[in-house]
Amino acid sequence: MDVILSGLATGFSVALDPFNLMLVLVGCFLGTLIGALPGLGPINGVAILLPIAYSLKFPPESALILLAGIYYGAEYGGRISSILLNVPGDASAVMTTLDGHPMALRGEAGRALSTSAVASFIGGTIAVVLMTLFGPLLASVAVGFSPANYVALMVFAFASLASLVGKSTVKTLLGALIGLMLATIGIDANTGVARYTFGIPDLLAGIDFLIVVVGLFGMAELLHLVEQQVKGNLKSLPVDKTFVKVADIVKLRWTILRSSLIGFVIGVLPGTGASVASAVAYGTEKRLAGPEGSKTFGTGDIRGLAAPESANNAAAGGAMVPMLTLGIPGSGTTAILLGALLMFNVQPGPLLFTQKPEIAWGLVASMYIGNVALLVINLPLVGLFARLLTIPQHYLTPLIAILAFIGIYTIVGNPHDLFLITALGVFGWFLRKLDFSLAPVILGFVLGSLFENNLRRALSISGGDWAILTEDLTSIVLYILAFLVVFAPIWLSRRARRAAAA
Amino acid sequence: MADRLFAGFLLIVTLAYAYIAWTIIQAPFQYDPLGPESWPRILAGAAVPCILYILWRPDDEPFAVAKYTWFRLALMVALLFAYAELYEPLGFIISTILFGTIVALTLGAPRSGALAFGIGMGVFGYLLCVTLMGLNLPDGEIVEAALQILQGGSE
């Protein structure tokens, strides 16, 4: 407990520094804006703005605080376009449209927006509190992890990724493998041998993380927008004067609490983020509501609005836990944040809390502040954000390209990379079109060297004996968990089908 | 069908990747049991079954993109390449004004709006990034040459 309190004190002294405090607010504001724009989600927003944030040459904790603010701000803002336009900002806001939009149609847009803002705030805060309590604990366990344990942890991470993300397990796995293969390009750090560089000097250091991120997420998203180009203007419903009542929140307290816990746990699972969490929370609430609920859910039931909103914000916080304590990101967006830390030469992992407390705890403290700031920004300013929803796509699309070009050029300073991000954008668009999700690719890319190095180190310790991988209890437990996370859903759905047939 | 084509393409790439891992990558000497070639071999070994599965059982969703959409996408990619090509020679301001205006126009913005957007992004974007945030953006070879002539003329 002492560790946590002194850590929090360090964290708040970093986060309350006027400059960092300003960055939290700017990040939250920008994030809400990005999340509110239809079609742009947290992952694209962070991807497009990462290079710019990096080139401003802030200290690492400040840059991370800014990016994290954008991340959970966008998670927060996604609900605005879901409720008012029925167009989700990204996958995690899809569930919000189901009951949020019907409420707005009924003339309760203000109530829907403010209720979801409070639900998001509670979900986010519960997640940060849990993160404060369990983060250092997990870190202290993970300090003792051997390379073989890390290999098992990676297997578990990719297993839960394959099982829970995307439509097809095989495609998700293949996406992660593509990412891992991309990560092998460049000089092998252990032996100095060049791999897959084909004699091109630019490739010796490997493909730049920023280029992969901006290409796969920023430029591919841009092509997606061009493809989906909406004809005519989207009509946004007006924000009316209805507002959340205390009685609403009291009535929703168990829904919000349950959904926040579900969201946090799913967020902590490596690889699975807010989109899975909001879907599971929505499904759970609907089932708990019973036959009466299956009639009202989907027609503007306020529970169906609060559940996914508290869950996706809790998941955004939860996904930070494995990223900070194990160095294994809990979602696609945290994979990008992890890459950002690596660019600052900060290696996230169990030692981060003790060696770089200003970064780890500063981030945690900034999340407390960010949550409050988001609530304060969102309740009165929701009308402003709602007006931004109608920014036409024909200005948004070139804006993304211009921002991406600025970001890449200012960091790399090489016009060839501008071609490379465009080409990667085309590749990413194809992947997306074929139902591959892109988050596994970036996760594979970020984790590639960590996975490989731990495997090689483990086998060096054992002198080449593969048995070391399954020698101790921690590894075995992780392999069992990996097995369960893949096969339990299959088994459960079979059982449900059999029950339905009987 | 699209699934099969893409999987076929990935299979070729993966086989080439595996071929390189088995023949070319080699450490001159090493003490560790796993060399630089082992990990790529493992990855290729895991990827091939995944690809074969997709070839065997592709999703039957059609790859529905209208002809006109293809044209729009191709145009967008061409414009992006042109923007990248002209980024340094023309400089940020001019290339962004051109790119912003043309893209907004092709995506259906009104003429005056597109022009205002392009000029706004080019000029204010440059001022914001270079003077306020201290970022490094290309001034443009043409612009520099023109400035030199102007300065030379005034001397």
XYZ file of C-alpha atoms in Angstrom:
657
model
C 0.000 0.000 0.000
C 2.871 2.362 0.841
C 4.365 1.727 -2.567
C 1.089 2.647 -4.216
C 0.637 5.825 -2.196
C 4.150 7.079 -2.741
C 3.865 6.090 -6.397
C 0.664 8.047 -6.746
C 2.325 11.024 -5.079
C 5.145 10.885 -7.641
C 2.602 10.463 -10.393
C 0.490 13.411 -9.403
C 3.540 15.622 -9.039
C 4.333 14.793 -12.674
C 0.775 15.038 -13.955
C -0.029 18.262 -12.111
C 2.980 20.020 -13.561
C 1.305 22.869 -15.495
C 2.732 21.795 -18.836
C 1.670 18.177 -18.436
C -1.707 19.243 -17.091
C -2.193 21.272 -20.239
C -1.225 18.253 -22.350
C -3.801 16.090 -20.557
C -6.489 18.640 -21.366
C -5.325 19.124 -24.960
C -5.123 15.357 -25.449
C -8.588 14.767 -24.015
C -10.056 17.526 -26.136
C -8.378 16.358 -29.357
C -9.290 12.786 -28.544
C -12.958 13.569 -28.028
C -12.904 15.454 -31.299
C -11.308 12.557 -33.171
C -13.605 10.039 -31.552
C -16.634 12.142 -32.403
C -15.769 12.348 -36.099
C -17.607 9.529 -37.814
C -15.220 6.908 -39.121
C -12.157 7.939 -37.141
C -11.553 5.850 -34.044
C -8.972 5.931 -31.252
C -6.489 3.740 -33.075
C -6.459 5.886 -36.228
C -6.321 9.080 -34.218
C -3.348 7.949 -32.154
C -1.631 6.580 -35.267
C -1.972 9.818 -37.216
C -0.930 12.087 -34.348
C 1.875 9.906 -32.935
C 4.616 11.119 -35.290
C 3.670 14.742 -34.684
C 3.674 14.250 -30.924
C 7.049 12.549 -31.229
C 8.618 15.286 -33.314
C 7.659 17.981 -30.797
C 10.544 16.626 -28.665
C 8.657 16.498 -25.394
C 10.066 14.409 -22.565
C 8.749 10.827 -22.824
C 6.270 11.108 -19.956
C 4.726 14.250 -21.457
C 4.390 12.738 -24.920
C 2.859 9.589 -23.456
C 0.441 11.600 -21.346
C -0.657 13.475 -24.468
C -1.113 10.284 -26.496
C -2.926 8.496 -23.691
C -5.234 11.502 -23.364
C -6.027 11.244 -27.066
C -6.617 7.519 -26.646
C -9.187 7.596 -23.897
C -10.620 10.870 -25.144
C -11.369 9.153 -28.443
C -12.849 6.180 -26.624
C -15.051 8.749 -24.872
C -15.990 10.726 -27.976
C -17.002 7.693 -30.042
C -20.411 7.687 -28.413
C -21.335 11.128 -29.807
C -21.445 10.061 -33.441
C -23.001 6.733 -32.434
C -25.878 8.434 -30.654
C -26.507 11.399 -32.924
C -25.661 9.957 -36.337
C -26.009 6.210 -35.862
C -22.488 5.972 -37.338
C -20.007 4.452 -34.888
C -16.597 6.108 -34.741
C -14.978 2.697 -34.509
C -15.693 -0.914 -33.610
C -15.948 -0.277 -29.879
C -18.766 2.227 -30.381
C -20.938 -0.091 -32.483
C -22.857 -1.353 -29.444
C -23.624 2.219 -28.404
C -25.621 2.819 -31.571
C -28.058 0.000 -30.732
C -29.789 1.802 -27.884
C -28.234 5.250 -28.032
C -29.572 6.212 -31.428
C -33.160 5.105 -30.723
C -33.064 7.248 -27.581
C -31.978 10.256 -29.627
C -34.724 9.574 -32.164
C -37.194 9.588 -29.301
C -36.092 13.107 -28.393
C -33.794 12.143 -25.544
C -30.459 12.885 -27.202
C -29.301 15.053 -24.303
C -30.194 12.399 -21.784
C -28.450 9.704 -23.822
C -25.284 11.780 -24.215
C -25.056 12.820 -20.580
C -25.897 9.339 -19.255
C -23.223 7.780 -21.435
C -20.752 10.461 -20.341
C -21.349 9.605 -16.692
C -21.223 5.860 -17.420
C -17.942 6.326 -19.274
C -16.555 8.384 -16.426
C -17.457 5.722 -13.832
C -16.096 2.939 -16.051
C -12.866 4.815 -16.668
C -12.399 5.688 -13.017
C -13.027 2.141 -11.802
C -10.437 0.970 -14.318
C -7.822 3.457 -13.133
C -8.411 2.570 -9.488
C -8.069 -1.144 -10.269
C -4.988 -0.374 -12.316
C -3.440 1.508 -9.396
C -4.091 -1.442 -7.106
C -3.141 -4.327 -9.389
C -0.558 -2.791 -11.687
C 2.319 -2.747 -9.193
C 1.253 -6.173 -7.915
C 1.379 -7.693 -11.380
C 4.693 -5.956 -11.995
C 6.198 -7.457 -8.839
C 5.096 -10.937 -9.928
C 6.399 -10.401 -13.435
C 9.850 -9.335 -12.229
C 10.560 -12.993 -11.547
C 9.548 -14.127 -15.034
C 12.171 -16.134 -16.861
C 12.595 -15.985 -20.638
C 10.671 -19.262 -20.884
C 7.801 -17.694 -18.941
C 7.798 -14.792 -21.358
C 7.529 -17.158 -24.279
C 4.512 -18.783 -22.615
C 3.023 -15.351 -21.970
C 3.379 -14.457 -25.643
C 1.713 -17.692 -26.674
C -1.147 -16.827 -24.340
C -1.307 -13.297 -25.761
C -1.542 -14.505 -29.339
C -4.000 -17.252 -28.382
C -6.401 -14.785 -26.785
C -5.931 -12.489 -29.736
C -6.785 -15.229 -32.211
C -9.771 -16.410 -30.255
C -11.391 -13.100 -29.351
C -10.516 -10.601 -32.066
C -11.901 -10.502 -35.580
C -14.263 -12.766 -37.413
C -11.919 -15.570 -38.345
C -9.376 -17.131 -35.986
C -7.099 -18.178 -38.825
C -7.094 -14.721 -40.375
C -6.301 -13.064 -37.055
C -3.452 -15.492 -36.496
C -2.151 -14.931 -40.002
C -2.362 -11.158 -39.433
C -0.225 -11.501 -36.316
C 2.248 -13.667 -38.249
C 2.490 -11.030 -40.985
C 3.352 -8.513 -38.262
C 5.939 -10.856 -36.745
C 7.469 -11.477 -40.169
C 7.682 -7.745 -40.897
C 9.509 -7.349 -37.591
C 12.279 -9.763 -38.684
C 13.422 -7.365 -41.421
C 16.695 -5.676 -40.511
C 19.886 -6.531 -38.651
C 19.575 -9.347 -36.143
C 20.679 -7.783 -32.872
C 22.241 -10.990 -31.490
C 24.536 -11.901 -34.368
C 24.682 -8.825 -36.586
C 23.406 -10.779 -39.573
C 21.189 -8.833 -41.991
C 17.833 -10.456 -42.632
C 15.562 -9.683 -45.594
C 17.252 -6.376 -46.299
C 18.098 -7.257 -49.938
C 21.083 -4.962 -49.719
C 18.922 -1.862 -49.264
C 20.640 0.330 -46.661
C 17.369 1.934 -45.528
C 16.157 -1.470 -44.371
C 19.160 -2.328 -42.190
C 17.577 -0.787 -39.100
C 14.297 -2.502 -39.892
C 11.074 -0.969 -41.083
C 10.350 2.075 -38.991
C 7.520 1.478 -36.527
C 5.995 4.858 -37.312
C 5.782 4.094 -40.995
C 3.986 0.817 -40.368
C 1.549 2.462 -37.959
C 0.776 5.512 -40.063
C 0.534 3.403 -43.217
C -1.629 0.604 -41.869
C -3.897 2.752 -39.736
C -3.814 6.316 -41.058
C -3.548 5.790 -44.802
C -5.621 2.607 -44.929
C -8.342 4.437 -43.013
C -8.177 7.245 -45.534
C -8.692 4.820 -48.419
C -11.541 3.245 -46.494
C -13.169 6.671 -46.163
C -12.759 7.268 -49.875
C -14.332 3.909 -50.614
C -17.254 4.397 -48.250
C -17.704 8.010 -49.250
C -21.084 9.054 -48.025
C -23.147 10.776 -50.609
C -24.775 13.980 -49.450
C -24.454 15.245 -45.945
C -25.054 13.170 -42.877
C -27.914 14.484 -40.825
C -27.109 14.916 -37.184
C -29.942 14.854 -34.696
C -30.133 17.993 -32.558
C -28.921 17.936 -28.965
C -31.965 18.757 -26.844
C -32.370 19.965 -23.309
C -33.000 16.582 -21.693
C -30.355 15.649 -19.153
C -29.342 12.697 -17.008
C -31.094 12.477 -13.648
C -29.532 11.248 -10.433
C -32.283 8.642 -10.318
C -31.068 7.272 -13.673
C -27.575 6.712 -12.344
C -28.865 5.144 -9.141
C -31.012 2.796 -11.192
C -28.075 1.966 -13.444
C -25.491 1.492 -10.700
C -25.271 -2.304 -10.935
C -25.269 -2.270 -14.723
C -22.422 0.215 -14.764
C -20.462 -1.597 -12.069
C -20.821 -5.016 -13.723
C -19.963 -3.650 -17.161
C -16.932 -1.779 -15.832
C -15.564 -4.945 -14.246
C -16.205 -6.959 -17.413
C -14.563 -4.221 -19.439
C -11.520 -4.046 -17.202
C -10.913 -7.804 -17.231
C -11.304 -8.049 -20.993
C -9.094 -5.005 -21.404
C -6.349 -6.656 -19.342
C -6.409 -9.780 -21.506
C -3.632 -9.281 -24.013
C -4.773 -8.282 -27.455
C -8.460 -7.832 -26.730
C -9.620 -4.315 -26.226
C -12.668 -2.113 -26.065
C -14.644 -3.560 -28.961
C -14.817 -7.041 -27.451
C -15.511 -5.582 -24.006
C -18.475 -3.480 -25.086
C -20.007 -6.384 -26.990
C -19.664 -8.766 -24.042
C -21.036 -6.211 -21.560
C -24.020 -5.468 -23.780
C -24.754 -9.170 -24.236
C -24.491 -9.827 -20.511
C -26.870 -7.022 -19.577
C -29.361 -8.096 -22.191
C -29.323 -11.661 -20.902
C -29.660 -10.497 -17.279
C -32.647 -8.340 -18.215
C -34.511 -11.513 -19.162
C -37.468 -11.819 -21.547
C -38.675 -8.326 -20.675
C -35.256 -6.956 -21.614
C -35.064 -8.646 -24.970
C -38.040 -6.524 -25.984
C -36.680 -3.159 -24.813
C -32.979 -3.669 -25.645
C -32.284 -2.248 -29.056
C -35.186 0.178 -28.904
C -33.586 2.762 -26.641
C -33.155 0.988 -23.315
C -30.924 3.141 -21.157
C -29.212 0.040 -19.733
C -28.172 -0.942 -23.239
C -26.512 2.446 -23.534
C -24.735 2.510 -20.187
C -23.337 -1.040 -20.415
C -21.150 -0.748 -23.533
C -20.071 2.789 -22.670
C -18.796 1.970 -19.195
C -17.232 -1.244 -20.527
C -15.276 0.314 -23.362
C -13.777 3.015 -21.175
C -12.902 0.476 -18.509
C -11.280 -1.664 -21.183
C -9.223 1.283 -22.403
C -7.820 1.573 -18.872
C -7.456 -2.175 -18.463
C -5.478 -2.485 -21.669
C -2.837 -0.201 -20.158
C -2.113 -2.668 -17.344
C -0.310 -5.415 -19.298
C 1.311 -2.774 -21.491
C 2.923 -1.033 -18.527
C 3.644 -4.036 -16.330
C 4.518 -6.809 -18.776
C 5.427 -4.916 -21.903
C 2.604 -6.748 -23.702
C -0.109 -4.435 -24.981
C -3.721 -5.191 -24.135
C -5.131 -3.785 -27.394
C -4.197 -2.445 -30.795
C -4.039 1.135 -29.575
C -1.875 0.285 -26.575
C 0.412 -1.555 -29.008
C 0.961 1.802 -30.669
C 1.585 3.439 -27.284
C 4.088 0.683 -26.512
C 5.843 1.402 -29.786
C 5.875 5.068 -28.815
C 7.596 4.221 -25.521
C 10.177 2.129 -27.355
C 10.918 5.085 -29.633
C 11.777 7.074 -26.522
C 14.114 4.253 -25.508
C 11.856 3.307 -22.634
C 11.352 -0.451 -22.381
C 7.998 -1.103 -20.707
C 8.021 -4.113 -18.473
C 7.964 -5.137 -14.838
C 10.749 -2.744 -13.946
C 9.036 0.324 -15.368
C 7.217 1.120 -12.128
C 10.430 1.116 -10.119
C 12.949 2.401 -12.658
C 10.869 5.034 -14.415
C 8.207 5.919 -11.853
C 7.688 9.320 -13.415
C 6.464 7.638 -16.617
C 4.405 4.796 -15.182
C 2.872 6.680 -12.289
C 2.675 9.928 -14.215
C 0.540 8.147 -16.767
C -1.692 6.612 -14.096
C -2.178 9.960 -12.384
C -2.886 11.658 -15.702
C -5.648 9.132 -16.279
C -7.356 10.157 -13.040
C -7.174 13.779 -14.128
C -8.145 12.927 -17.683
C -11.295 11.147 -16.598
C -12.470 14.141 -14.595
C -11.455 16.498 -17.399
C -13.391 14.469 -19.937
C -16.537 14.589 -17.855
C -16.160 18.329 -17.388
C -15.380 18.921 -21.069
C -18.113 16.639 -22.296
C -21.162 17.649 -20.328
C -21.278 21.318 -21.348
C -19.424 21.158 -24.658
C -21.271 18.255 -26.199
C -23.152 20.648 -28.453
C -19.870 21.913 -29.897
C -18.612 18.406 -30.634
C -21.974 17.554 -32.140
C -21.608 20.440 -34.577
C -18.199 19.090 -35.641
C -19.852 15.835 -36.638
C -21.034 17.453 -39.784
C -17.507 18.233 -41.042
C -17.857 16.897 -44.562
C -15.803 13.885 -45.575
C -14.314 15.761 -48.531
C -12.328 17.946 -46.118
C -11.620 15.254 -43.549
C -10.009 12.906 -46.085
C -7.296 15.259 -47.407
C -6.726 16.473 -43.843
C -5.747 12.946 -42.770
C -3.258 12.686 -45.621
C -1.751 16.088 -44.879
C -1.337 15.265 -41.177
C 0.180 11.874 -41.965
C 2.646 13.422 -44.417
C 3.663 16.149 -41.956
C 4.204 13.566 -39.238
C 6.304 11.188 -41.297
C 8.309 13.858 -43.080
C 9.262 15.776 -39.951
C 10.582 12.660 -38.252
C 12.178 10.701 -41.022
C 12.858 13.591 -43.359
C 12.944 11.285 -46.347
C 10.403 11.586 -49.169
C 10.732 7.859 -49.987
C 8.885 7.090 -46.783
C 5.904 9.048 -48.055
C 5.621 6.504 -50.874
C 6.084 3.686 -48.414
C 3.202 4.781 -46.166
C 0.939 5.099 -49.192
C 1.867 1.603 -50.362
C 1.325 0.215 -46.852
C -2.009 2.017 -46.813
C -3.073 0.140 -49.945
C -1.927 -3.132 -48.371
C -3.809 -2.332 -45.166
C -6.938 -1.459 -47.107
C -6.814 -4.857 -48.839
C -6.335 -6.635 -45.522
C -9.307 -4.798 -44.067
C -11.439 -5.445 -47.096
C -10.710 -9.172 -46.735
C -11.825 -9.153 -43.083
C -8.365 -9.308 -41.577
C -8.269 -7.004 -38.592
C -5.222 -4.760 -38.484
C -4.671 -4.712 -34.716
C -3.029 -8.203 -34.721
C -0.582 -7.067 -37.403
C 0.636 -4.169 -35.296
C 0.693 -6.320 -32.173
C 2.823 -8.881 -33.971
C 5.111 -6.171 -35.273
C 5.640 -4.610 -31.839
C 6.086 -7.909 -30.025
C 8.248 -9.570 -32.674
C 11.683 -8.914 -31.255
C 10.580 -9.477 -27.648
C 9.127 -12.876 -28.573
C 12.165 -13.933 -30.584
C 14.741 -12.731 -28.069
C 13.063 -14.479 -25.171
C 12.818 -17.713 -27.105
C 16.478 -17.565 -28.046
C 17.510 -16.644 -24.529
C 15.462 -19.484 -23.060
C 17.102 -21.985 -25.378
C 20.544 -20.560 -24.681
C 19.933 -21.169 -20.984
C 18.921 -24.762 -21.600
C 21.634 -25.352 -24.190
C 19.124 -26.039 -26.950
C 16.730 -28.248 -25.028
C 13.160 -27.256 -25.961
C 11.833 -28.837 -22.778
C 12.740 -25.671 -20.875
C 9.653 -24.021 -22.317
C 7.323 -26.260 -20.333
C 9.456 -26.811 -17.283
C 8.014 -24.582 -14.609
C 4.557 -24.095 -13.225
C 4.056 -20.499 -14.408
C 4.625 -21.505 -18.010
C 2.361 -24.526 -17.757
C -0.449 -22.445 -16.259
C -0.083 -19.918 -19.067
C -0.205 -22.656 -21.717
C -3.349 -24.071 -20.092
C -4.913 -20.603 -20.102
C -3.962 -20.204 -23.759
C -5.598 -23.541 -24.527
C -8.755 -22.564 -22.606
C -9.069 -19.169 -24.230
C -9.030 -20.798 -27.662
C -11.207 -23.811 -26.996
C -13.642 -22.662 -24.317
C -15.585 -20.345 -26.666
C -15.863 -23.119 -29.265
C -17.042 -25.583 -26.652
C -19.520 -23.111 -25.133
C -21.063 -22.237 -28.470
C -21.423 -25.951 -29.333
C -23.135 -26.557 -26.021
C -25.448 -23.588 -26.539
C -26.343 -24.863 -29.992
C -27.068 -28.308 -28.652
C -29.213 -26.811 -25.887
C -31.103 -24.776 -28.452
C -31.648 -27.840 -30.614
C -32.906 -29.976 -27.735
C -12.262 -15.749 -54.772
C -10.554 -12.605 -53.536
C -9.574 -14.556 -50.444
C -7.948 -17.253 -52.578
C -6.071 -14.737 -54.706
C -4.752 -12.913 -51.691
C -3.854 -16.165 -49.935
C -2.060 -17.289 -53.096
C -0.076 -14.085 -53.110
C 0.771 -14.495 -49.418
C 1.785 -18.094 -50.046
C 4.290 -17.017 -52.673
C 5.697 -14.332 -50.380
C 5.874 -16.735 -47.450
C 7.590 -19.425 -49.513
C 10.150 -16.886 -50.682
C 10.559 -15.828 -47.057
C 11.051 -19.444 -46.006
C 13.465 -20.093 -48.880
C 15.633 -17.193 -47.746
C 15.464 -18.404 -44.136
C 16.635 -21.871 -45.139
C 19.329 -20.952 -47.613
C 20.677 -17.428 -47.282
C 20.485 -16.318 -43.652
C 23.438 -17.687 -41.762
C 25.589 -16.448 -38.954
C 29.336 -16.761 -39.605
C 29.738 -18.243 -36.104
C 27.467 -18.471 -33.126
C 27.358 -19.835 -29.617
C 23.595 -19.915 -29.177
C 21.471 -22.888 -30.119
C 19.080 -20.662 -32.090
C 20.632 -18.578 -34.816
C 19.200 -15.691 -36.810
C 17.541 -18.125 -39.210
C 15.545 -20.147 -36.679
C 12.852 -17.622 -35.855
C 11.955 -16.846 -39.496
C 11.761 -20.604 -40.088
C 9.323 -21.007 -37.202
C 7.205 -18.108 -38.470
C 7.102 -19.452 -42.009
C 6.220 -22.871 -40.640
C 3.274 -21.384 -38.752
C 2.104 -19.144 -41.584
C 1.948 -21.800 -44.318
C -0.794 -23.924 -42.656
C -2.866 -20.761 -41.999
C -2.601 -19.778 -45.656
C -3.420 -23.302 -46.836
C -6.517 -23.273 -44.612
C -7.707 -20.042 -46.244
C -7.028 -21.503 -49.697
C -8.996 -24.577 -48.731
C -11.891 -22.746 -47.089
C -12.068 -19.125 -48.187
C -14.821 -16.821 -46.986
C -17.407 -16.733 -49.709
C -18.144 -13.048 -49.248
C -17.757 -11.354 -52.607
C -15.197 -8.610 -52.911
C -17.766 -5.999 -53.761
C -16.259 -2.778 -55.009
C -18.117 -0.889 -57.723
C -16.226 0.045 -60.869
C -16.616 3.718 -60.100
C -15.236 3.183 -56.567
C -12.158 1.459 -58.001
C -11.619 4.481 -60.166
C -11.952 6.826 -57.190
C -9.528 4.745 -55.109
C -6.986 4.583 -57.933
C -7.261 8.324 -58.388
C -6.714 8.871 -54.666
C -3.605 6.667 -54.636
C -2.278 8.442 -57.717
C -2.834 11.814 -56.055
C -1.057 10.612 -52.916
C 1.927 9.456 -54.965
C 1.978 12.774 -56.788
C 1.845 14.616 -53.462
C 4.772 12.535 -52.194
C 6.712 13.138 -55.426
C 6.224 16.903 -55.334
C 6.583 17.317 -51.554
C 10.238 18.371 -51.639
C 10.530 20.023 -55.062
C 7.492 22.286 -54.637
C 7.670 22.625 -50.863
C 4.967 22.083 -48.293
C 2.925 25.195 -49.022
C 2.450 24.826 -52.766
C 2.142 21.036 -52.822
C -0.399 21.092 -49.988
C -2.471 23.811 -51.627
C -2.585 21.734 -54.822
C -3.248 18.420 -53.068
C -5.854 19.776 -50.650
C -7.783 21.614 -53.346
C -7.724 18.794 -55.882
C -8.672 16.055 -53.412
C -11.499 18.115 -51.929
C -12.767 18.830 -55.433
C -12.648 15.223 -56.560
C -14.488 14.159 -53.422
C -17.263 16.601 -54.199
C -16.541 19.810 -52.309
C -17.798 23.092 -53.767
C -15.132 24.967 -55.744
C -14.693 27.945 -53.460
C -14.702 25.711 -50.370
C -12.038 23.410 -51.828
C -9.798 26.327 -52.737
C -10.199 27.925 -49.322
C -9.455 24.591 -47.676
C -6.339 23.996 -49.767
C -4.906 27.462 -49.210
C -5.816 27.388 -45.526
C -4.102 24.030 -44.990
C -1.030 25.037 -46.978
C -0.417 28.454 -45.479
C -1.731 28.062 -41.943
C -0.496 24.496 -41.703
C 2.997 25.708 -42.553
C 2.879 28.654 -40.159
C 1.473 26.486 -37.363
C 3.967 23.663 -37.797
C 7.121 25.610 -38.614
C 6.839 28.742 -36.527
C 4.714 27.593 -33.617
C 5.733 23.956 -33.184
C 9.218 24.188 -34.680
C 8.771 21.225 -37.028
C 10.875 20.704 -40.090
C 8.883 20.928 -43.333
C 10.272 21.303 -46.854
C 10.468 24.896 -48.110
C 10.668 23.645 -51.652
C 13.535 23.812 -54.114
C 11.547 25.994 -56.488
C 10.557 28.388 -53.740
C 14.122 28.683 -52.514
C 15.384 29.329 -56.015
C 12.690 31.958 -56.546
C 13.555 33.645 -53.255
C 17.217 33.742 -54.199
C 16.431 35.399 -57.510
C 14.243 37.938 -55.729
C 16.925 38.708 -53.186
C 19.563 38.799 -55.879
C 17.435 41.272 -57.803
C 17.032 43.635 -54.892
C 20.718 43.877 -54.170
